[in-house]
PDB file of C-alpha atoms and ligand atoms in Angstrom:
ATOM      1  CA  UNK J   1      35.178  33.189  -4.632  1.00  0.00           C
ATOM      2  CA  UNK J   2      33.370  29.884  -5.068  1.00  0.00           C
ATOM      3  CA  UNK J   3      35.490  26.768  -5.482  1.00  0.00           C
ATOM      4  CA  UNK J   4      34.640  25.036  -8.767  1.00  0.00           C
ATOM      5  CA  UNK J   5      33.159  21.557  -8.547  1.00  0.00           C
ATOM      6  CA  UNK J   6      33.224  19.019 -11.360  1.00  0.00           C
ATOM      7  CA  UNK J   7      31.389  15.733 -10.881  1.00  0.00           C
ATOM      8  CA  UNK J   8      31.194  12.711 -13.158  1.00  0.00           C
ATOM      9  CA  UNK J   9      27.844  10.940 -13.102  1.00  0.00           C
ATOM     10  CA  UNK J  10      28.602   7.511 -14.504  1.00  0.00           C
ATOM     11  CA  UNK J  11      24.911   6.538 -14.430  1.00  0.00           C
ATOM     12  CA  UNK J  12      24.395   2.793 -15.069  1.00  0.00           C
ATOM     13  CA  UNK J  13      27.806   2.250 -16.653  1.00  0.00           C
ATOM     14  CA  UNK J  14      31.011   0.440 -15.678  1.00  0.00           C
ATOM     15  CA  UNK J  15      31.471  -2.881 -13.951  1.00  0.00           C
ATOM     16  CA  UNK J  16      34.059  -3.100 -11.178  1.00  0.00           C
ATOM     17  CA  UNK J  17      37.192  -3.697 -13.329  1.00  0.00           C
ATOM     18  CA  UNK J  18      36.131  -0.934 -15.738  1.00  0.00           C
ATOM     19  CA  UNK J  19      35.440   1.430 -12.856  1.00  0.00           C
ATOM     20  CA  UNK J  20      38.854   0.752 -11.361  1.00  0.00           C
ATOM     21  CA  UNK J  21      40.551   1.412 -14.674  1.00  0.00           C
ATOM     22  CA  UNK J  22      38.701   4.678 -15.248  1.00  0.00           C
ATOM     23  CA  UNK J  23      39.243   5.948 -11.689  1.00  0.00           C
ATOM     24  CA  UNK J  24      42.954   5.189 -11.938  1.00  0.00           C
ATOM     25  CA  UNK J  25      43.216   7.012 -15.255  1.00  0.00           C
ATOM     26  CA  UNK J  26      41.421  10.108 -13.975  1.00  0.00           C
ATOM     27  CA  UNK J  27      43.495  10.101 -10.808  1.00  0.00           C
ATOM     28  CA  UNK J  28      46.702  10.150 -12.853  1.00  0.00           C
ATOM     29  CA  UNK J  29      45.372  12.919 -15.085  1.00  0.00           C
ATOM     30  CA  UNK J  30      44.405  15.351 -12.319  1.00  0.00           C
ATOM     31  CA  UNK J  31      47.133  14.685  -9.755  1.00  0.00           C
ATOM     32  CA  UNK J  32      48.314  18.282  -9.500  1.00  0.00           C
ATOM     33  CA  UNK J  33      44.928  20.046  -9.349  1.00  0.00           C
ATOM     34  CA  UNK J  34      43.886  21.107  -5.876  1.00  0.00           C
ATOM     35  CA  UNK J  35      41.769  24.221  -5.876  1.00  0.00           C
ATOM     36  CA  UNK J  36      38.611  22.593  -7.113  1.00  0.00           C
ATOM     37  CA  UNK J  37      36.411  19.702  -6.013  1.00  0.00           C
ATOM     38  CA  UNK J  38      36.555  16.636  -8.242  1.00  0.00           C
ATOM     39  CA  UNK J  39      33.863  14.029  -7.605  1.00  0.00           C
ATOM     40  CA  UNK J  40      33.288  10.594  -9.139  1.00  0.00           C
ATOM     41  CA  UNK J  41      29.785   9.107  -8.898  1.00  0.00           C
ATOM     42  CA  UNK J  42      29.997   5.459 -10.001  1.00  0.00           C
ATOM     43  CA  UNK J  43      27.105   3.006  -9.652  1.00  0.00           C
ATOM     44  CA  UNK J  44      26.543   1.605  -6.133  1.00  0.00           C
ATOM     45  CA  UNK J  45      28.307  -1.654  -6.953  1.00  0.00           C
ATOM     46  CA  UNK J  46      31.579   0.110  -7.770  1.00  0.00           C
ATOM     47  CA  UNK J  47      31.601   2.690  -4.938  1.00  0.00           C
ATOM     48  CA  UNK J  48      33.825   0.691  -2.655  1.00  0.00           C
ATOM     49  CA  UNK J  49      36.353  -0.244  -5.331  1.00  0.00           C
ATOM     50  CA  UNK J  50      36.583   3.344  -6.554  1.00  0.00           C
ATOM     51  CA  UNK J  51      36.961   4.598  -2.991  1.00  0.00           C
ATOM     52  CA  UNK J  52      40.009   2.375  -2.514  1.00  0.00           C
ATOM     53  CA  UNK J  53      41.668   4.050  -5.479  1.00  0.00           C
ATOM     54  CA  UNK J  54      40.864   7.677  -4.679  1.00  0.00           C
ATOM     55  CA  UNK J  55      40.933   7.576  -0.864  1.00  0.00           C
ATOM     56  CA  UNK J  56      44.227   9.444  -0.525  1.00  0.00           C
ATOM     57  CA  UNK J  57      43.857  11.630  -3.573  1.00  0.00           C
ATOM     58  CA  UNK J  58      42.308  14.959  -4.551  1.00  0.00           C
ATOM     59  CA  UNK J  59      39.217  13.114  -5.840  1.00  0.00           C
ATOM     60  CA  UNK J  60      36.114  12.560  -3.725  1.00  0.00           C
ATOM     61  CA  UNK J  61      33.398   9.934  -3.931  1.00  0.00           C
ATOM     62  CA  UNK J  62      29.716  10.542  -4.649  1.00  0.00           C
ATOM     63  CA  UNK J  63      26.658   8.324  -5.097  1.00  0.00           C
ATOM     64  CA  UNK J  64      23.889   8.760  -7.637  1.00  0.00           C
ATOM     65  CA  UNK J  65      20.908   8.391  -5.307  1.00  0.00           C
ATOM     66  CA  UNK J  66      19.926   7.572  -1.720  1.00  0.00           C
ATOM     67  CA  UNK J  67      16.830   6.742   0.306  1.00  0.00           C
ATOM     68  CA  UNK J  68      15.772   8.944   3.231  1.00  0.00           C
ATOM     69  CA  UNK J  69      15.096   6.256   5.858  1.00  0.00           C
ATOM     70  CA  UNK J  70      17.983   5.239   8.085  1.00  0.00           C
ATOM     71  CA  UNK J  71      17.265   1.516   7.906  1.00  0.00           C
ATOM     72  CA  UNK J  72      14.410  -0.950   7.701  1.00  0.00           C
ATOM     73  CA  UNK J  73      12.367  -3.073   5.331  1.00  0.00           C
ATOM     74  CA  UNK J  74      12.924  -1.051   2.148  1.00  0.00           C
ATOM     75  CA  UNK J  75      14.063  -3.665  -0.331  1.00  0.00           C
ATOM     76  CA  UNK J  76      16.555  -2.389  -2.835  1.00  0.00           C
ATOM     77  CA  UNK J  77      17.216   0.943  -1.161  1.00  0.00           C
ATOM     78  CA  UNK J  78      20.458   2.429   0.215  1.00  0.00           C
ATOM     79  CA  UNK J  79      20.675   4.745   3.246  1.00  0.00           C
ATOM     80  CA  UNK J  80      22.935   7.709   3.931  1.00  0.00           C
ATOM     81  CA  UNK J  81      24.706   5.645   6.603  1.00  0.00           C
ATOM     82  CA  UNK J  82      25.551   3.033   3.984  1.00  0.00           C
ATOM     83  CA  UNK J  83      26.918   5.737   1.689  1.00  0.00           C
ATOM     84  CA  UNK J  84      29.086   7.079   4.497  1.00  0.00           C
ATOM     85  CA  UNK J  85      30.278   3.554   5.152  1.00  0.00           C
ATOM     86  CA  UNK J  86      31.797   3.330   1.665  1.00  0.00           C
ATOM     87  CA  UNK J  87      33.339   6.795   1.820  1.00  0.00           C
ATOM     88  CA  UNK J  88      30.822   8.998  -0.015  1.00  0.00           C
ATOM     89  CA  UNK J  89      31.079  12.731   0.596  1.00  0.00           C
ATOM     90  CA  UNK J  90      28.495  13.690  -2.020  1.00  0.00           C
ATOM     91  CA  UNK J  91      25.256  12.312  -3.421  1.00  0.00           C
ATOM     92  CA  UNK J  92      23.227  13.347  -6.446  1.00  0.00           C
ATOM     93  CA  UNK J  93      19.574  13.907  -5.518  1.00  0.00           C
ATOM     94  CA  UNK J  94      16.606  14.392  -7.840  1.00  0.00           C
ATOM     95  CA  UNK J  95      18.361  13.740 -11.131  1.00  0.00           C
ATOM     96  CA  UNK J  96      15.885  14.178 -13.988  1.00  0.00           C
ATOM     97  CA  UNK J  97      16.212  10.489 -14.883  1.00  0.00           C
ATOM     98  CA  UNK J  98      15.036   9.620 -11.365  1.00  0.00           C
ATOM     99  CA  UNK J  99      12.179  12.099 -11.643  1.00  0.00           C
ATOM    100  CA  UNK J 100      11.220  10.804 -15.093  1.00  0.00           C
ATOM    101  CA  UNK J 101      11.653   7.028 -14.762  1.00  0.00           C
ATOM    102  CA  UNK J 102      11.291   6.490 -11.025  1.00  0.00           C
ATOM    103  CA  UNK J 103       8.631   9.068 -10.259  1.00  0.00           C
ATOM    104  CA  UNK J 104      10.578  11.186  -7.816  1.00  0.00           C
ATOM    105  CA  UNK J 105       8.814  14.364  -6.822  1.00  0.00           C
ATOM    106  CA  UNK J 106       9.953  17.613  -5.228  1.00  0.00           C
ATOM    107  CA  UNK J 107       8.620  16.189  -1.969  1.00  0.00           C
ATOM    108  CA  UNK J 108      10.678  12.974  -2.065  1.00  0.00           C
ATOM    109  CA  UNK J 109      13.692  14.975  -3.206  1.00  0.00           C
ATOM    110  CA  UNK J 110      13.247  17.245  -0.182  1.00  0.00           C
ATOM    111  CA  UNK J 111      13.102  14.267   2.194  1.00  0.00           C
ATOM    112  CA  UNK J 112      16.275  12.878   0.679  1.00  0.00           C
ATOM    113  CA  UNK J 113      18.104  16.193   0.967  1.00  0.00           C
ATOM    114  CA  UNK J 114      17.192  16.461   4.648  1.00  0.00           C
ATOM    115  CA  UNK J 115      18.485  12.991   5.456  1.00  0.00           C
ATOM    116  CA  UNK J 116      21.677  13.593   3.457  1.00  0.00           C
ATOM    117  CA  UNK J 117      22.406  16.834   5.304  1.00  0.00           C
ATOM    118  CA  UNK J 118      21.750  15.177   8.675  1.00  0.00           C
ATOM    119  CA  UNK J 119      24.494  12.697   7.806  1.00  0.00           C
ATOM    120  CA  UNK J 120      26.866  15.489   6.840  1.00  0.00           C
ATOM    121  CA  UNK J 121      27.035  14.458   3.207  1.00  0.00           C
ATOM    122  CA  UNK J 122      26.731  17.112   0.506  1.00  0.00           C
ATOM    123  CA  UNK J 123      23.692  16.783  -1.745  1.00  0.00           C
ATOM    124  CA  UNK J 124      23.891  17.775  -5.393  1.00  0.00           C
ATOM    125  CA  UNK J 125      20.309  18.850  -6.050  1.00  0.00           C
ATOM    126  CA  UNK J 126      19.404  18.532  -9.727  1.00  0.00           C
ATOM    127  CA  UNK J 127      16.834  20.799 -11.322  1.00  0.00           C
ATOM    128  CA  UNK J 128      15.874  21.390 -14.934  1.00  0.00           C
ATOM    129  CA  UNK J 129      13.019  21.840 -17.353  1.00  0.00           C
ATOM    130  CA  UNK J 130      11.899  19.540 -20.174  1.00  0.00           C
ATOM    131  CA  UNK J 131      11.761  20.703 -23.803  1.00  0.00           C
ATOM    132  CA  UNK J 132       7.963  21.212 -23.822  1.00  0.00           C
ATOM    133  CA  UNK J 133       8.254  23.252 -20.623  1.00  0.00           C
ATOM    134  CA  UNK J 134      10.919  25.459 -22.202  1.00  0.00           C
ATOM    135  CA  UNK J 135       8.870  25.860 -25.367  1.00  0.00           C
ATOM    136  CA  UNK J 136       5.873  26.917 -23.298  1.00  0.00           C
ATOM    137  CA  UNK J 137       8.007  29.502 -21.515  1.00  0.00           C
ATOM    138  CA  UNK J 138       7.663  27.697 -18.216  1.00  0.00           C
ATOM    139  CA  UNK J 139      11.364  27.223 -17.508  1.00  0.00           C
ATOM    140  CA  UNK J 140      11.683  29.682 -14.641  1.00  0.00           C
ATOM    141  CA  UNK J 141       8.413  28.582 -13.076  1.00  0.00           C
ATOM    142  CA  UNK J 142       9.538  24.926 -13.057  1.00  0.00           C
ATOM    143  CA  UNK J 143      12.961  25.817 -11.691  1.00  0.00           C
ATOM    144  CA  UNK J 144      11.358  27.834  -8.907  1.00  0.00           C
ATOM    145  CA  UNK J 145       9.114  24.909  -7.914  1.00  0.00           C
ATOM    146  CA  UNK J 146      12.068  22.525  -7.930  1.00  0.00           C
ATOM    147  CA  UNK J 147      14.365  24.801  -5.910  1.00  0.00           C
ATOM    148  CA  UNK J 148      11.722  25.862  -3.384  1.00  0.00           C
ATOM    149  CA  UNK J 149      10.351  22.316  -3.153  1.00  0.00           C
ATOM    150  CA  UNK J 150      13.736  20.643  -2.860  1.00  0.00           C
ATOM    151  CA  UNK J 151      14.972  23.044  -0.186  1.00  0.00           C
ATOM    152  CA  UNK J 152      11.720  23.347   1.790  1.00  0.00           C
ATOM    153  CA  UNK J 153      12.350  23.781   5.549  1.00  0.00           C
ATOM    154  CA  UNK J 154      16.115  23.545   5.145  1.00  0.00           C
ATOM    155  CA  UNK J 155      17.781  26.117   7.415  1.00  0.00           C
ATOM    156  CA  UNK J 156      20.268  28.644   6.077  1.00  0.00           C
ATOM    157  CA  UNK J 157      23.297  27.090   7.762  1.00  0.00           C
ATOM    158  CA  UNK J 158      22.589  23.806   5.976  1.00  0.00           C
ATOM    159  CA  UNK J 159      21.560  25.337   2.662  1.00  0.00           C
ATOM    160  CA  UNK J 160      24.959  26.911   2.261  1.00  0.00           C
ATOM    161  CA  UNK J 161      26.599  23.495   1.858  1.00  0.00           C
ATOM    162  CA  UNK J 162      24.319  22.294  -0.911  1.00  0.00           C
ATOM    163  CA  UNK J 163      25.396  22.108  -4.536  1.00  0.00           C
ATOM    164  CA  UNK J 164      22.733  22.724  -7.164  1.00  0.00           C
ATOM    165  CA  UNK J 165      23.035  21.323 -10.683  1.00  0.00           C
ATOM    166  CA  UNK J 166      21.036  22.971 -13.436  1.00  0.00           C
ATOM    167  CA  UNK J 167      20.455  20.248 -15.996  1.00  0.00           C
ATOM    168  CA  UNK J 168      17.953  21.097 -18.708  1.00  0.00           C
ATOM    169  CA  UNK J 169      16.381  17.736 -19.594  1.00  0.00           C
ATOM    170  CA  UNK J 170      16.549  18.480 -23.325  1.00  0.00           C
ATOM    171  CA  UNK J 171      20.320  18.851 -23.085  1.00  0.00           C
ATOM    172  CA  UNK J 172      21.011  15.569 -21.288  1.00  0.00           C
ATOM    173  CA  UNK J 173      22.595  12.924 -23.493  1.00  0.00           C
ATOM    174  CA  UNK J 174      21.440  14.723 -26.637  1.00  0.00           C
ATOM    175  CA  UNK J 175      24.668  16.410 -27.700  1.00  0.00           C
ATOM    176  CA  UNK J 176      22.733  19.677 -27.602  1.00  0.00           C
ATOM    177  CA  UNK J 177      24.061  21.667 -24.655  1.00  0.00           C
ATOM    178  CA  UNK J 178      22.398  24.819 -23.388  1.00  0.00           C
ATOM    179  CA  UNK J 179      24.202  27.869 -24.722  1.00  0.00           C
ATOM    180  CA  UNK J 180      26.248  29.756 -22.144  1.00  0.00           C
ATOM    181  CA  UNK J 181      23.626  32.521 -22.287  1.00  0.00           C
ATOM    182  CA  UNK J 182      20.744  30.094 -21.684  1.00  0.00           C
ATOM    183  CA  UNK J 183      22.535  28.366 -18.802  1.00  0.00           C
ATOM    184  CA  UNK J 184      23.663  31.637 -17.222  1.00  0.00           C
ATOM    185  CA  UNK J 185      20.146  33.054 -17.359  1.00  0.00           C
ATOM    186  CA  UNK J 186      18.708  30.139 -15.369  1.00  0.00           C
ATOM    187  CA  UNK J 187      21.657  29.820 -12.999  1.00  0.00           C
ATOM    188  CA  UNK J 188      21.517  33.518 -12.168  1.00  0.00           C
ATOM    189  CA  UNK J 189      17.814  33.076 -11.535  1.00  0.00           C
ATOM    190  CA  UNK J 190      18.548  30.149  -9.176  1.00  0.00           C
ATOM    191  CA  UNK J 191      20.948  32.377  -7.237  1.00  0.00           C
ATOM    192  CA  UNK J 192      18.263  35.048  -6.995  1.00  0.00           C
ATOM    193  CA  UNK J 193      15.835  32.442  -5.658  1.00  0.00           C
ATOM    194  CA  UNK J 194      18.373  31.514  -2.964  1.00  0.00           C
ATOM    195  CA  UNK J 195      18.650  35.160  -2.067  1.00  0.00           C
ATOM    196  CA  UNK J 196      14.880  35.325  -1.734  1.00  0.00           C
ATOM    197  CA  UNK J 197      14.708  32.149   0.361  1.00  0.00           C
ATOM    198  CA  UNK J 198      17.733  32.929   2.532  1.00  0.00           C
ATOM    199  CA  UNK J 199      19.983  35.950   2.021  1.00  0.00           C
ATOM    200  CA  UNK J 200      22.599  37.206  -0.406  1.00  0.00           C
ATOM    201  CA  UNK J 201      25.575  35.755   1.426  1.00  0.00           C
ATOM    202  CA  UNK J 202      24.088  32.251   1.251  1.00  0.00           C
ATOM    203  CA  UNK J 203      23.105  32.793  -2.371  1.00  0.00           C
ATOM    204  CA  UNK J 204      26.661  33.842  -3.168  1.00  0.00           C
ATOM    205  CA  UNK J 205      28.136  30.836  -1.356  1.00  0.00           C
ATOM    206  CA  UNK J 206      26.112  28.063  -3.012  1.00  0.00           C
ATOM    207  CA  UNK J 207      27.815  26.440  -5.970  1.00  0.00           C
ATOM    208  CA  UNK J 208      25.715  25.917  -9.075  1.00  0.00           C
ATOM    209  CA  UNK J 209      26.868  23.433 -11.701  1.00  0.00           C
ATOM    210  CA  UNK J 210      25.688  23.157 -15.265  1.00  0.00           C
ATOM    211  CA  UNK J 211      24.959  19.715 -16.702  1.00  0.00           C
ATOM    212  CA  UNK J 212      23.751  18.509 -20.104  1.00  0.00           C
ATOM    213  CA  UNK J 213      26.072  17.489 -22.966  1.00  0.00           C
ATOM    214  CA  UNK J 214      29.126  19.050 -21.341  1.00  0.00           C
ATOM    215  CA  UNK J 215      32.177  18.173 -23.427  1.00  0.00           C
ATOM    216  CA  UNK J 216      35.828  19.121 -23.521  1.00  0.00           C
ATOM    217  CA  UNK J 217      35.110  21.542 -26.352  1.00  0.00           C
ATOM    218  CA  UNK J 218      32.198  23.435 -24.816  1.00  0.00           C
ATOM    219  CA  UNK J 219      33.164  23.621 -21.136  1.00  0.00           C
ATOM    220  CA  UNK J 220      35.313  26.718 -21.441  1.00  0.00           C
ATOM    221  CA  UNK J 221      32.566  29.064 -22.595  1.00  0.00           C
ATOM    222  CA  UNK J 222      30.219  27.616 -19.968  1.00  0.00           C
ATOM    223  CA  UNK J 223      32.590  27.880 -17.011  1.00  0.00           C
ATOM    224  CA  UNK J 224      33.408  31.472 -17.985  1.00  0.00           C
ATOM    225  CA  UNK J 225      29.880  32.531 -17.045  1.00  0.00           C
ATOM    226  CA  UNK J 226      29.679  34.233 -13.644  1.00  0.00           C
ATOM    227  CA  UNK J 227      27.051  31.892 -12.209  1.00  0.00           C
ATOM    228  CA  UNK J 228      28.418  28.596 -13.532  1.00  0.00           C
ATOM    229  CA  UNK J 229      30.636  27.102 -10.852  1.00  0.00           C
ATOM    230  CA  UNK J 230      31.387  23.740 -12.393  1.00  0.00           C
ATOM    231  CA  UNK J 231      29.825  20.872 -14.267  1.00  0.00           C
ATOM    232  CA  UNK J 232      27.884  17.673 -13.709  1.00  0.00           C
ATOM    233  CA  UNK J 233      29.045  15.484 -16.552  1.00  0.00           C
ATOM    234  CA  UNK J 234      27.457  12.302 -17.898  1.00  0.00           C
ATOM    235  CA  UNK J 235      28.751  10.784 -21.138  1.00  0.00           C
ATOM    236  CA  UNK J 236      32.038  12.686 -21.240  1.00  0.00           C
ATOM    237  CA  UNK J 237      32.890  11.525 -17.697  1.00  0.00           C
ATOM    238  CA  UNK J 238      33.078   7.912 -18.887  1.00  0.00           C
ATOM    239  CA  UNK J 239      36.326   8.518 -20.736  1.00  0.00           C
ATOM    240  CA  UNK J 240      39.538   9.399 -19.006  1.00  0.00           C
ATOM    241  CA  UNK J 241      40.662  11.895 -21.661  1.00  0.00           C
ATOM    242  CA  UNK J 242      37.516  13.936 -21.988  1.00  0.00           C
ATOM    243  CA  UNK J 243      36.776  14.081 -18.265  1.00  0.00           C
ATOM    244  CA  UNK J 244      40.339  15.036 -17.402  1.00  0.00           C
ATOM    245  CA  UNK J 245      40.262  17.818 -19.983  1.00  0.00           C
ATOM    246  CA  UNK J 246      36.986  19.172 -18.601  1.00  0.00           C
ATOM    247  CA  UNK J 247      38.444  19.194 -15.088  1.00  0.00           C
ATOM    248  CA  UNK J 248      41.564  20.992 -16.261  1.00  0.00           C
ATOM    249  CA  UNK J 249      39.566  23.732 -17.954  1.00  0.00           C
ATOM    250  CA  UNK J 250      37.491  24.249 -14.779  1.00  0.00           C
ATOM    251  CA  UNK J 251      40.660  24.384 -12.681  1.00  0.00           C
ATOM    252  CA  UNK J 252      42.278  27.004 -14.906  1.00  0.00           C
ATOM    253  CA  UNK J 253      42.989  30.191 -13.041  1.00  0.00           C
ATOM    254  CA  UNK J 254      42.366  28.429  -9.750  1.00  0.00           C
ATOM    255  CA  UNK J 255      45.767  26.802  -9.360  1.00  0.00           C
TER     256      UNK J 255
HETATM  257  P1  13P R 301      25.342  14.071 -20.390  1.00  0.00           P
HETATM  258  O1  13P R 301      26.601  14.810 -20.010  1.00  0.00           O
HETATM  259  O2  13P R 301      25.576  12.702 -20.921  1.00  0.00           O
HETATM  260  O3  13P R 301      24.437  14.917 -21.230  1.00  0.00           O
HETATM  261  O4  13P R 301      24.550  13.835 -18.992  1.00  0.00           O
HETATM  262  C1  13P R 301      24.360  14.892 -18.136  1.00  0.00           C
HETATM  263  C2  13P R 301      23.838  14.372 -16.854  1.00  0.00           C
HETATM  264  O5  13P R 301      22.713  13.911 -16.773  1.00  0.00           O
HETATM  265  C3  13P R 301      24.727  14.404 -15.679  1.00  0.00           C
HETATM  266  O6  13P R 301      24.024  14.137 -14.511  1.00  0.00           O
END
């Protein structure tokens, strides 16, 4: 049985006081939930403040990006060591916004994943097709390139720890989520790819989240799919009520 994992990707939102308020609210709302992983991914500037609030709770800290070098003259970048320093256990890698606006490729994503695993942090590898790619029936081909490329040369023992987030680009921030059938089709395919790359026991162990317009009122039908193990939530993670409700639905049956 895979443990559900719900992560809130705050993107470029929340200053420090706002982040503290939101983290406190979520912490209060999910106090009694233990059989799932709950992760908050605030912007870099709020990581430390949020860590102070959730350090002794059932909530873990994640970052939204990382650079693969350990240190050096890389102005503006943040290393895995720095993320560990502030208490991060997770980091999102290869989000479609990073691929689209900051030109990340499967190769840079792969380098990042390797450095994250070396530091014993869990990467959340994001994959997903754009609308034109879906319309041209290229979804599975793109997903295969992203999964194979992102996990290139990563040994089985390490691969098992990774979380994959399927986030169709056309569903992100649009209010148009993938249907449970659409998401399940791709997520099942991702698990088959893992089986091909590694073996069935690794494929069965890896948790695959769905992301893209997840809301309190659509999470239930998504999480009920056999290959959807949680959610990576953007907009709805910025409000205490909606994020807490999403977490509760994902925890149902687990507590
Ligand atoms: P929304 O939930 O706002 O669609 O964002 C999804 C996302 O990109 C999470 O990483």
